[in-house]
Amino acid sequence: MESSASGDGSSAADAATAAAAASSSSGPSTSDPAFSAGGVGGPSATHYLAKRVLHGSIVQHVARGRFRSEHLWEIVLCKETSLELVVVGEDGVLQSICEQSTFGIIKDVGILDWRFKHFGIWPEIEGKEILVLLSDSGKLSLLYFCCQMHRFIAIGNIELSKPGNMRDQLGRILAIDHDSAWVAIGAYEDAFAFVHVGKSPHKYFYPPEIVERAKIMHVVYKSSDIRGTVWSMCFMRTRCSMDEYYPVVAMIINRKGSDVNELSVYALAANDGGIQYLSSFSEPGPLALDISEIPQLDGFALLFRAGDILFVDLRDPKEACCTIRISITGSLIGGQISVEDSCRGLDVDDDVAACALLELRDSGNNIMMDDNYMAIDGLDNAGSMKSRIICSWSWEPDAVRGRPRLIFCLDDGEFHTLEFNWDIEGVKVLPERVHRGLPCRPLLWMNRGMIAAFVEMGDGMILQLEHGRLVHKSAVQNVGPILDLAIADYHGEKQDQMFSCCGMCPEGSLRVIRNGINVEKLLRTEPIYQGVTGLWTLRMKRTDTYHSFLILAFVEETRVLSVGLSFNDVSDAVGFQPDVCTLACGLITDGLLVQIHSKGVKLCLPTTYAHPEGAPLTSPVSVVWYPDVTISVGAVGQNIVAVATSNPCCLYILRVRSLSSFQYELYETQHVQLQYEVSCISIPEEDPRLRTVSSAVGGGDVRKRKGNNLAAKVDVRMFAVIGTHKPSVEVVSLEPEEAFRLLSTGSISVNNAFGAPVSGGIPENVRFVASERFYILAGLRNGMLLRFESDTSKDHYFPGSFYKDSFTPCVNTPLQLIAIRHIGITPVGLVALRDSANADIIVLSDRSWLLHASRHSLAYSSISFLPASHVTPVSSVDCPSGLLFVAENCLHLVEMVHGKRLNAQKFSIGGTPRKVLYHSDSRTLLVMRTGLTGASCSSDIVQIDPNNGILLSRFKCEPGETARCIHIAKIGSEQVLIVGTSKSIDRPMMPNGEAESSIKGRLIVLSLDTLGSPRESSSFIPISNLSSSSHTGSFPEIVGYTTEELSSNSMCSSPDDVCYNQIQHEQMAGHLRSLTHVTFAGAVLAVYPYLDRYVLAAAGNTLCVFGFVNENPHRMKKYAVSRTRFTITCLKTYASRIAVGDCRDGLLFYSYNENLRKLELIYADPAQRLVGDVALLNCQTAVVSDRCGSISVLSSPRLEVSESPEKNLAVHCSFFMGEIAMSIQKAAFRYRLPIDNETDPVLESAYNCVVASTMLGSVFVMIPLTSEEHHLLQDVQERLSVHPLTAPLLGNDHAEFRRRGIPSGVPSILDGDMLVQFLELTSEQQQTVLDTAPSGKGPLRSISIFQVMRTLERVHYALN
């Protein structure tokens, strides 16, 4: 998220400053800039759009399958409200393929292996496995991955129950049989069903819009005779005849009223189709928790219990018996598990059984939906109370025949393997302890011995089993839960960064989260590169791994630098003309470089001084070709040069030939006069004649195209893509004797909302891209980005005109304009990340973006970096994947971090970080921690340098005291930190919401005047000057960022982890000094400054106003007290308004009468609400979250304080996120597009945006809209929610899902996740969506695509 999306730099800076001030100021005042934007009596926004800018990272379910191709293994991470498809490389790094919202809550996941069934029925899913999901929709969702759309799409949603989220309705747990024909589904209570699934015998083809209409054959067999809760289940292959019972399922059931769980076997009777009970098995001992069939050992299962594992024989499902008991109750450190042949006479461990009984599988994974709503607020290490329970397990996917292996993780962090060896003597079990780490759930054994282990409240890890031990390969970032956040501008880059408190003890951390794609900043020069007009890197040979030369073009100058440990100026040794502006350059053939400038084309052979493989001569060999007129643009390809002139408008083709040793000729082969001037030229990096399907498609399903002409070498014309002033994009042949024959053309005609042509549509850059299908990208001078495609036959990759000796008529094939996007207002530059036609592309305009070449339509992500004018990839031994940006007259060497799924830097700080504040004066962070393991204190407040995580100062709470809240306040001219504490580690409130009367608390005032400043080493190091006009000498020393200190004690250390746990207090700059304190009868859970001269404190259900006598922070005095019915959980103020959130009565508005020294209740929440957090937008309006997953905007209709206190607040709009927002911040940033005129209406207030972080690790942003924009986008949202390509993935009714728990009549906040799907569609698909009529609605209202795109692009631009 950025502070500003405006082309006005000063406005952006002001907005960023306002955002920083809002998060660190001492309190609201009438002088605050936000006050004037929407203060007392000002208008408040009533229409909002909510968009998730960071998906949750807590993984709750995981599945492995072949989703994109039968040759590729991938993993699906299910994160309750979103899906992420990832792959794990050979280096063990987990990389994201795509991520999408589900618009529903995932309950369970499975895989249907239909790769080898019914070929020719559904071509789009052949060779792919089907993802099966259970959700709150009450439907069984079958999804396949669409490579064209680059996302999962539903091929069927089988309705099981409605609404689907009740305890006695099907939809909590599933199991899939080995033949992928049957699915067993259980409810929370009493209900169970078999579902037989298969494919329709009908034949369906593209377009993918009809995939949703494809039929899934299914038969549902239900039973309501379970009378209990199904904890776990699995299918069993038994000795029963399929003509008698099939399928057979074993399940663990907790019968109503029973303290133990039993293993029951059910089957579908073949004679009557009813579900029959076959047998049950219950062995005295610990509580049974989970069950799994043993692969390769038909009829045998493992029964996981609290403290042991039973090997159960179910070959005869009517006579189940236990043959082996595996004990896991050994020593917590180093104790091996033991195997016994009999399990009779086991002792019952009542404590363990009772503890495990409380752990229904869903309640552990869905802590935010548990009835115990305060679980996250309690003890930091409550998990340590559990004892030797298997929390996750996984089978080896490619085990040796007859020797299946299992890996499981205990709740104390021990990992063990079990190998089952079947021989003539029976089954032998070989246990082995392989690792000690953190408790993980879930766990997945992948190929190559790699294991993915996910931690609920910390970073997961990729492990590899080597020689009987697990070796750490890489970390899997997890920022959830985000307990608090603070927003601040990133070193003047006009891009916000978010400091967040993530995870819980022992994996608590502070994360610095930024939006967009992360780049690692390596080097930076001084600002001496003014007037750069071009930037390129060249290799000496096409087969070279690394680049050899860096070319810098200025207005009247060109410099050539060598690429290596030091960038040296080698212009004279290369032979480029130094006193001209280079228009283009390139490698025409191995060893020969070409420079194109306005006066001619120069061919150069560098000397050995410039490159070891150069010519052994004293000066470079050079040949120049001069035209009769001035050259305007040019391009260099393999053995060819293309240049264009402007007056007259001509296009020339040049080639090179060798005359003798070190003698070459650059000659013209043909030229043609054009009707329109050429604005840009691009020659594909690869020769299309050598392209095969595998290289063109870039990982697509090659088997589908067997037999087409691209399976071997194809004879494709050499071509170039040109942009003209017509304006148009054209593909012309470069073959000799063809005189630039036109192969394909696309006219550029873009109209605005009024139907008038958009000016400035001349191409600045064009590129040919080879993906699933070829397309042409055009970046225009007015800041627009276009995508053109051409229709091709199913047996050819290109249109017929591209082939030589083709039977297809060689006619000009039109290019169709598929997608249009506004990038900015400056000309759009296109630079590929590597020399390949299917490489991703960096798009430059007002900002830098990364365009995903293989994606559908135009899909791009922001790059977390400064706006840049030029960029080029640079590859060297020290930096093989570097990028060199020109920004702010400096050269910046960065490396794009592809392995990082999240753009987040981690500081491992120990304990549980619960609150964070950004102190703008010192540019440091103040963090409140709990759950510390030191003997001196269990909670403290620390000051941290955000650049490197160094601990600067600290305040330790008293022994047995826990800090609960902090905030910065200003008393007179002095800044102080106010801290609320609890004198007990127990919960501060009772289950009914009332405060614990036995707990005491303190309000502490700390001085901030002695705060240490960040260390100087964290800033840039000064460097020596180098004149940009010099042609010799060394490239300047480039400054770098400080090296981060790796954690020495973290089990999941990664290069971006920083730990300062080992720093001694003597190394700190100082300690935070206490000025005064007050003791309360109750835990102080909330504090906040008020009117620049007061401090509010909430202890239990008591709200107090404190002042400082003579503005002396040492003399604090209580002025007023008021009480609520229930415990106050949060406080916020704006000017004179006080917002109080409690755990039952919801949101309350108070005001303070200074004359009477009295707190007065002004307005109250119209409904009971368990408040998570609140943010005041102005004196009238507040945004509040509850712990049921909703967020609402409430306001008071008038401000007359004389009205009855019973006057209710009005709920303007609400939104069900499906996640609990733990922290809400008001943000101040503008989100104009650069193309917007200053006279255009702004999207409501610039200061009423809201940022919310959730327990699952998501970040939502709410943006206010005008009534017109809300009305427009609401119509679009309704149509998107029913269109097959964009409808909710899990079959939910979108309106019902987003309104869940919201009173009728309250408008819903628009869903940004649903709306931005519109940007991912082609223009034709967008029109189809707008033509889709939602059921039950009246006649369609005509909507302009241009108007919708303009509004959504504003949102996209702001949130990226």
mmCIF file with all atom_site columns, C-alpha atoms in Angstrom, residues 684-786:
data_model
loop_
_atom_site.group_PDB
_atom_site.id
_atom_site.type_symbol
_atom_site.label_atom_id
_atom_site.label_alt_id
_atom_site.label_comp_id
_atom_site.label_asym_id
_atom_site.label_entity_id
_atom_site.label_seq_id
_atom_site.pdbx_PDB_ins_code
_atom_site.Cartn_x
_atom_site.Cartn_y
_atom_site.Cartn_z
_atom_site.occupancy
_atom_site.B_iso_or_equiv
_atom_site.pdbx_formal_charge
_atom_site.auth_seq_id
_atom_site.auth_comp_id
_atom_site.auth_asym_id
_atom_site.auth_atom_id
_atom_site.pdbx_PDB_model_num
ATOM 1   C CA . PRO A 1 684 ? 12.305  -10.946 -30.893 1.00 0.00 ? 684 PRO A CA 1
ATOM 2   C CA . GLU A 1 685 ? 15.297  -12.120 -28.891 1.00 0.00 ? 685 GLU A CA 1
ATOM 3   C CA . GLU A 1 686 ? 14.856  -15.709 -30.018 1.00 0.00 ? 686 GLU A CA 1
ATOM 4   C CA . ASP A 1 687 ? 14.621  -16.875 -33.613 1.00 0.00 ? 687 ASP A CA 1
ATOM 5   C CA . PRO A 1 688 ? 10.952  -17.969 -33.912 1.00 0.00 ? 688 PRO A CA 1
ATOM 6   C CA . ARG A 1 689 ? 11.961  -20.545 -36.534 1.00 0.00 ? 689 ARG A CA 1
ATOM 7   C CA . LEU A 1 690 ? 13.706  -22.560 -33.797 1.00 0.00 ? 690 LEU A CA 1
ATOM 8   C CA . ARG A 1 691 ? 10.858  -22.396 -31.333 1.00 0.00 ? 691 ARG A CA 1
ATOM 9   C CA . THR A 1 692 ? 9.153   -25.599 -30.238 1.00 0.00 ? 692 THR A CA 1
ATOM 10  C CA . VAL A 1 693 ? 5.985   -25.993 -28.240 1.00 0.00 ? 693 VAL A CA 1
ATOM 11  C CA . SER A 1 694 ? 7.839   -26.520 -24.966 1.00 0.00 ? 694 SER A CA 1
ATOM 12  C CA . SER A 1 695 ? 9.795   -23.290 -25.296 1.00 0.00 ? 695 SER A CA 1
ATOM 13  C CA . ALA A 1 696 ? 6.894   -21.248 -26.573 1.00 0.00 ? 696 ALA A CA 1
ATOM 14  C CA . VAL A 1 697 ? 4.339   -22.406 -24.080 1.00 0.00 ? 697 VAL A CA 1
ATOM 15  C CA . GLY A 1 698 ? 6.746   -22.217 -21.172 1.00 0.00 ? 698 GLY A CA 1
ATOM 16  C CA . GLY A 1 699 ? 5.640   -25.174 -19.142 1.00 0.00 ? 699 GLY A CA 1
ATOM 17  C CA . GLY A 1 700 ? 2.205   -25.826 -20.586 1.00 0.00 ? 700 GLY A CA 1
ATOM 18  C CA . ASP A 1 701 ? 0.787   -29.254 -21.265 1.00 0.00 ? 701 ASP A CA 1
ATOM 19  C CA . VAL A 1 702 ? 2.773   -30.398 -24.282 1.00 0.00 ? 702 VAL A CA 1
ATOM 20  C CA . ARG A 1 703 ? 0.832   -33.627 -24.625 1.00 0.00 ? 703 ARG A CA 1
ATOM 21  C CA . LYS A 1 704 ? -2.286  -31.712 -25.638 1.00 0.00 ? 704 LYS A CA 1
ATOM 22  C CA . ARG A 1 705 ? -0.522  -30.381 -28.738 1.00 0.00 ? 705 ARG A CA 1
ATOM 23  C CA . LYS A 1 706 ? 0.975   -33.617 -29.997 1.00 0.00 ? 706 LYS A CA 1
ATOM 24  C CA . GLY A 1 707 ? 0.899   -33.743 -33.699 1.00 0.00 ? 707 GLY A CA 1
ATOM 25  C CA . ASN A 1 708 ? 0.887   -30.031 -34.358 1.00 0.00 ? 708 ASN A CA 1
ATOM 26  C CA . ASN A 1 709 ? 3.506   -28.410 -36.505 1.00 0.00 ? 709 ASN A CA 1
ATOM 27  C CA . LEU A 1 710 ? 5.438   -26.960 -33.591 1.00 0.00 ? 710 LEU A CA 1
ATOM 28  C CA . ALA A 1 711 ? 6.459   -30.294 -32.100 1.00 0.00 ? 711 ALA A CA 1
ATOM 29  C CA . ALA A 1 712 ? 9.558   -30.128 -34.311 1.00 0.00 ? 712 ALA A CA 1
ATOM 30  C CA . LYS A 1 713 ? 11.342  -27.274 -36.061 1.00 0.00 ? 713 LYS A CA 1
ATOM 31  C CA . VAL A 1 714 ? 8.964   -25.086 -37.981 1.00 0.00 ? 714 VAL A CA 1
ATOM 32  C CA . ASP A 1 715 ? 9.694   -22.727 -40.834 1.00 0.00 ? 715 ASP A CA 1
ATOM 33  C CA . VAL A 1 716 ? 8.556   -19.349 -39.525 1.00 0.00 ? 716 VAL A CA 1
ATOM 34  C CA . ARG A 1 717 ? 9.411   -16.083 -41.154 1.00 0.00 ? 717 ARG A CA 1
ATOM 35  C CA . MET A 1 718 ? 11.875  -13.805 -39.356 1.00 0.00 ? 718 MET A CA 1
ATOM 36  C CA . PHE A 1 719 ? 9.884   -10.765 -38.335 1.00 0.00 ? 719 PHE A CA 1
ATOM 37  C CA . ALA A 1 720 ? 9.933   -7.530  -36.397 1.00 0.00 ? 720 ALA A CA 1
ATOM 38  C CA . VAL A 1 721 ? 7.241   -5.687  -34.463 1.00 0.00 ? 721 VAL A CA 1
ATOM 39  C CA . ILE A 1 722 ? 6.948   -1.959  -35.139 1.00 0.00 ? 722 ILE A CA 1
ATOM 40  C CA . GLY A 1 723 ? 4.830   0.844   -33.741 1.00 0.00 ? 723 GLY A CA 1
ATOM 41  C CA . THR A 1 724 ? 3.720   3.649   -36.030 1.00 0.00 ? 724 THR A CA 1
ATOM 42  C CA . HIS A 1 725 ? 2.303   7.169   -35.738 1.00 0.00 ? 725 HIS A CA 1
ATOM 43  C CA . LYS A 1 726 ? -0.874  5.995   -37.487 1.00 0.00 ? 726 LYS A CA 1
ATOM 44  C CA . PRO A 1 727 ? -1.113  4.857   -34.616 1.00 0.00 ? 727 PRO A CA 1
ATOM 45  C CA . SER A 1 728 ? -0.823  1.102   -35.014 1.00 0.00 ? 728 SER A CA 1
ATOM 46  C CA . VAL A 1 729 ? 1.174   -1.997  -34.139 1.00 0.00 ? 729 VAL A CA 1
ATOM 47  C CA . GLU A 1 730 ? 2.429   -4.005  -37.124 1.00 0.00 ? 730 GLU A CA 1
ATOM 48  C CA . VAL A 1 731 ? 4.353   -7.217  -37.656 1.00 0.00 ? 731 VAL A CA 1
ATOM 49  C CA . VAL A 1 732 ? 6.550   -7.103  -40.758 1.00 0.00 ? 732 VAL A CA 1
ATOM 50  C CA . SER A 1 733 ? 8.647   -9.806  -42.364 1.00 0.00 ? 733 SER A CA 1
ATOM 51  C CA . LEU A 1 734 ? 12.434  -9.431  -42.312 1.00 0.00 ? 734 LEU A CA 1
ATOM 52  C CA . GLU A 1 735 ? 13.024  -12.190 -44.838 1.00 0.00 ? 735 GLU A CA 1
ATOM 53  C CA . PRO A 1 736 ? 15.190  -11.231 -47.840 1.00 0.00 ? 736 PRO A CA 1
ATOM 54  C CA . GLU A 1 737 ? 13.351  -10.403 -51.054 1.00 0.00 ? 737 GLU A CA 1
ATOM 55  C CA . GLU A 1 738 ? 10.023  -9.954  -49.254 1.00 0.00 ? 738 GLU A CA 1
ATOM 56  C CA . ALA A 1 739 ? 10.246  -6.141  -49.066 1.00 0.00 ? 739 ALA A CA 1
ATOM 57  C CA . PHE A 1 740 ? 8.852   -5.840  -45.523 1.00 0.00 ? 740 PHE A CA 1
ATOM 58  C CA . ARG A 1 741 ? 5.676   -7.706  -46.316 1.00 0.00 ? 741 ARG A CA 1
ATOM 59  C CA . LEU A 1 742 ? 3.032   -6.961  -43.678 1.00 0.00 ? 742 LEU A CA 1
ATOM 60  C CA . LEU A 1 743 ? 2.174   -10.120 -41.725 1.00 0.00 ? 743 LEU A CA 1
ATOM 61  C CA . SER A 1 744 ? -0.224  -8.708  -39.169 1.00 0.00 ? 744 SER A CA 1
ATOM 62  C CA . THR A 1 745 ? -1.491  -5.316  -38.044 1.00 0.00 ? 745 THR A CA 1
ATOM 63  C CA . GLY A 1 746 ? -3.474  -3.884  -35.178 1.00 0.00 ? 746 GLY A CA 1
ATOM 64  C CA . SER A 1 747 ? -4.940  -0.395  -35.072 1.00 0.00 ? 747 SER A CA 1
ATOM 65  C CA . ILE A 1 748 ? -4.769  1.602   -31.864 1.00 0.00 ? 748 ILE A CA 1
ATOM 66  C CA . SER A 1 749 ? -8.094  3.244   -31.218 1.00 0.00 ? 749 SER A CA 1
ATOM 67  C CA . VAL A 1 750 ? -9.000  3.804   -27.588 1.00 0.00 ? 750 VAL A CA 1
ATOM 68  C CA . ASN A 1 751 ? -12.027 5.864   -26.625 1.00 0.00 ? 751 ASN A CA 1
ATOM 69  C CA . ASN A 1 752 ? -12.893 7.464   -23.318 1.00 0.00 ? 752 ASN A CA 1
ATOM 70  C CA . ALA A 1 753 ? -16.224 7.253   -21.518 1.00 0.00 ? 753 ALA A CA 1
ATOM 71  C CA . PHE A 1 754 ? -17.702 9.881   -23.864 1.00 0.00 ? 754 PHE A CA 1
ATOM 72  C CA . GLY A 1 755 ? -16.670 7.945   -26.998 1.00 0.00 ? 755 GLY A CA 1
ATOM 73  C CA . ALA A 1 756 ? -13.935 10.412  -27.957 1.00 0.00 ? 756 ALA A CA 1
ATOM 74  C CA . PRO A 1 757 ? -10.493 9.058   -28.927 1.00 0.00 ? 757 PRO A CA 1
ATOM 75  C CA . VAL A 1 758 ? -7.812  9.195   -26.237 1.00 0.00 ? 758 VAL A CA 1
ATOM 76  C CA . SER A 1 759 ? -4.888  11.331  -27.379 1.00 0.00 ? 759 SER A CA 1
ATOM 77  C CA . GLY A 1 760 ? -1.249  10.272  -27.266 1.00 0.00 ? 760 GLY A CA 1
ATOM 78  C CA . GLY A 1 761 ? -1.842  6.710   -28.432 1.00 0.00 ? 761 GLY A CA 1
ATOM 79  C CA . ILE A 1 762 ? 1.506   6.399   -30.236 1.00 0.00 ? 762 ILE A CA 1
ATOM 80  C CA . PRO A 1 763 ? 3.533   3.312   -29.231 1.00 0.00 ? 763 PRO A CA 1
ATOM 81  C CA . GLU A 1 764 ? 6.678   4.057   -27.242 1.00 0.00 ? 764 GLU A CA 1
ATOM 82  C CA . ASN A 1 765 ? 7.679   0.393   -26.896 1.00 0.00 ? 765 ASN A CA 1
ATOM 83  C CA . VAL A 1 766 ? 6.462   -2.843  -28.436 1.00 0.00 ? 766 VAL A CA 1
ATOM 84  C CA . ARG A 1 767 ? 7.367   -6.440  -27.629 1.00 0.00 ? 767 ARG A CA 1
ATOM 85  C CA . PHE A 1 768 ? 6.571   -9.897  -28.947 1.00 0.00 ? 768 PHE A CA 1
ATOM 86  C CA . VAL A 1 769 ? 5.724   -12.356 -26.147 1.00 0.00 ? 769 VAL A CA 1
ATOM 87  C CA . ALA A 1 770 ? 5.563   -16.154 -26.464 1.00 0.00 ? 770 ALA A CA 1
ATOM 88  C CA . SER A 1 771 ? 3.245   -17.693 -23.926 1.00 0.00 ? 771 SER A CA 1
ATOM 89  C CA . GLU A 1 772 ? 0.318   -20.151 -24.046 1.00 0.00 ? 772 GLU A CA 1
ATOM 90  C CA . ARG A 1 773 ? -0.454  -18.160 -27.183 1.00 0.00 ? 773 ARG A CA 1
ATOM 91  C CA . PHE A 1 774 ? 1.630   -15.420 -28.706 1.00 0.00 ? 774 PHE A CA 1
ATOM 92  C CA . TYR A 1 775 ? 0.710   -11.793 -28.213 1.00 0.00 ? 775 TYR A CA 1
ATOM 93  C CA . ILE A 1 776 ? 2.063   -8.292  -28.752 1.00 0.00 ? 776 ILE A CA 1
ATOM 94  C CA . LEU A 1 777 ? 2.518   -5.748  -25.963 1.00 0.00 ? 777 LEU A CA 1
ATOM 95  C CA . ALA A 1 778 ? 2.428   -2.058  -26.748 1.00 0.00 ? 778 ALA A CA 1
ATOM 96  C CA . GLY A 1 779 ? 3.368   0.659   -24.265 1.00 0.00 ? 779 GLY A CA 1
ATOM 97  C CA . LEU A 1 780 ? 1.983   4.020   -25.382 1.00 0.00 ? 780 LEU A CA 1
ATOM 98  C CA . ARG A 1 781 ? 3.276   7.524   -24.841 1.00 0.00 ? 781 ARG A CA 1
ATOM 99  C CA . ASN A 1 782 ? 0.151   8.493   -22.920 1.00 0.00 ? 782 ASN A CA 1
ATOM 100 C CA . GLY A 1 783 ? 0.841   5.896   -20.205 1.00 0.00 ? 783 GLY A CA 1
ATOM 101 C CA . MET A 1 784 ? -1.421  3.105   -21.507 1.00 0.00 ? 784 MET A CA 1
ATOM 102 C CA . LEU A 1 785 ? -0.515  -0.556  -21.929 1.00 0.00 ? 785 LEU A CA 1
ATOM 103 C CA . LEU A 1 786 ? -2.192  -2.649  -24.650 1.00 0.00 ? 786 LEU A CA 1
#
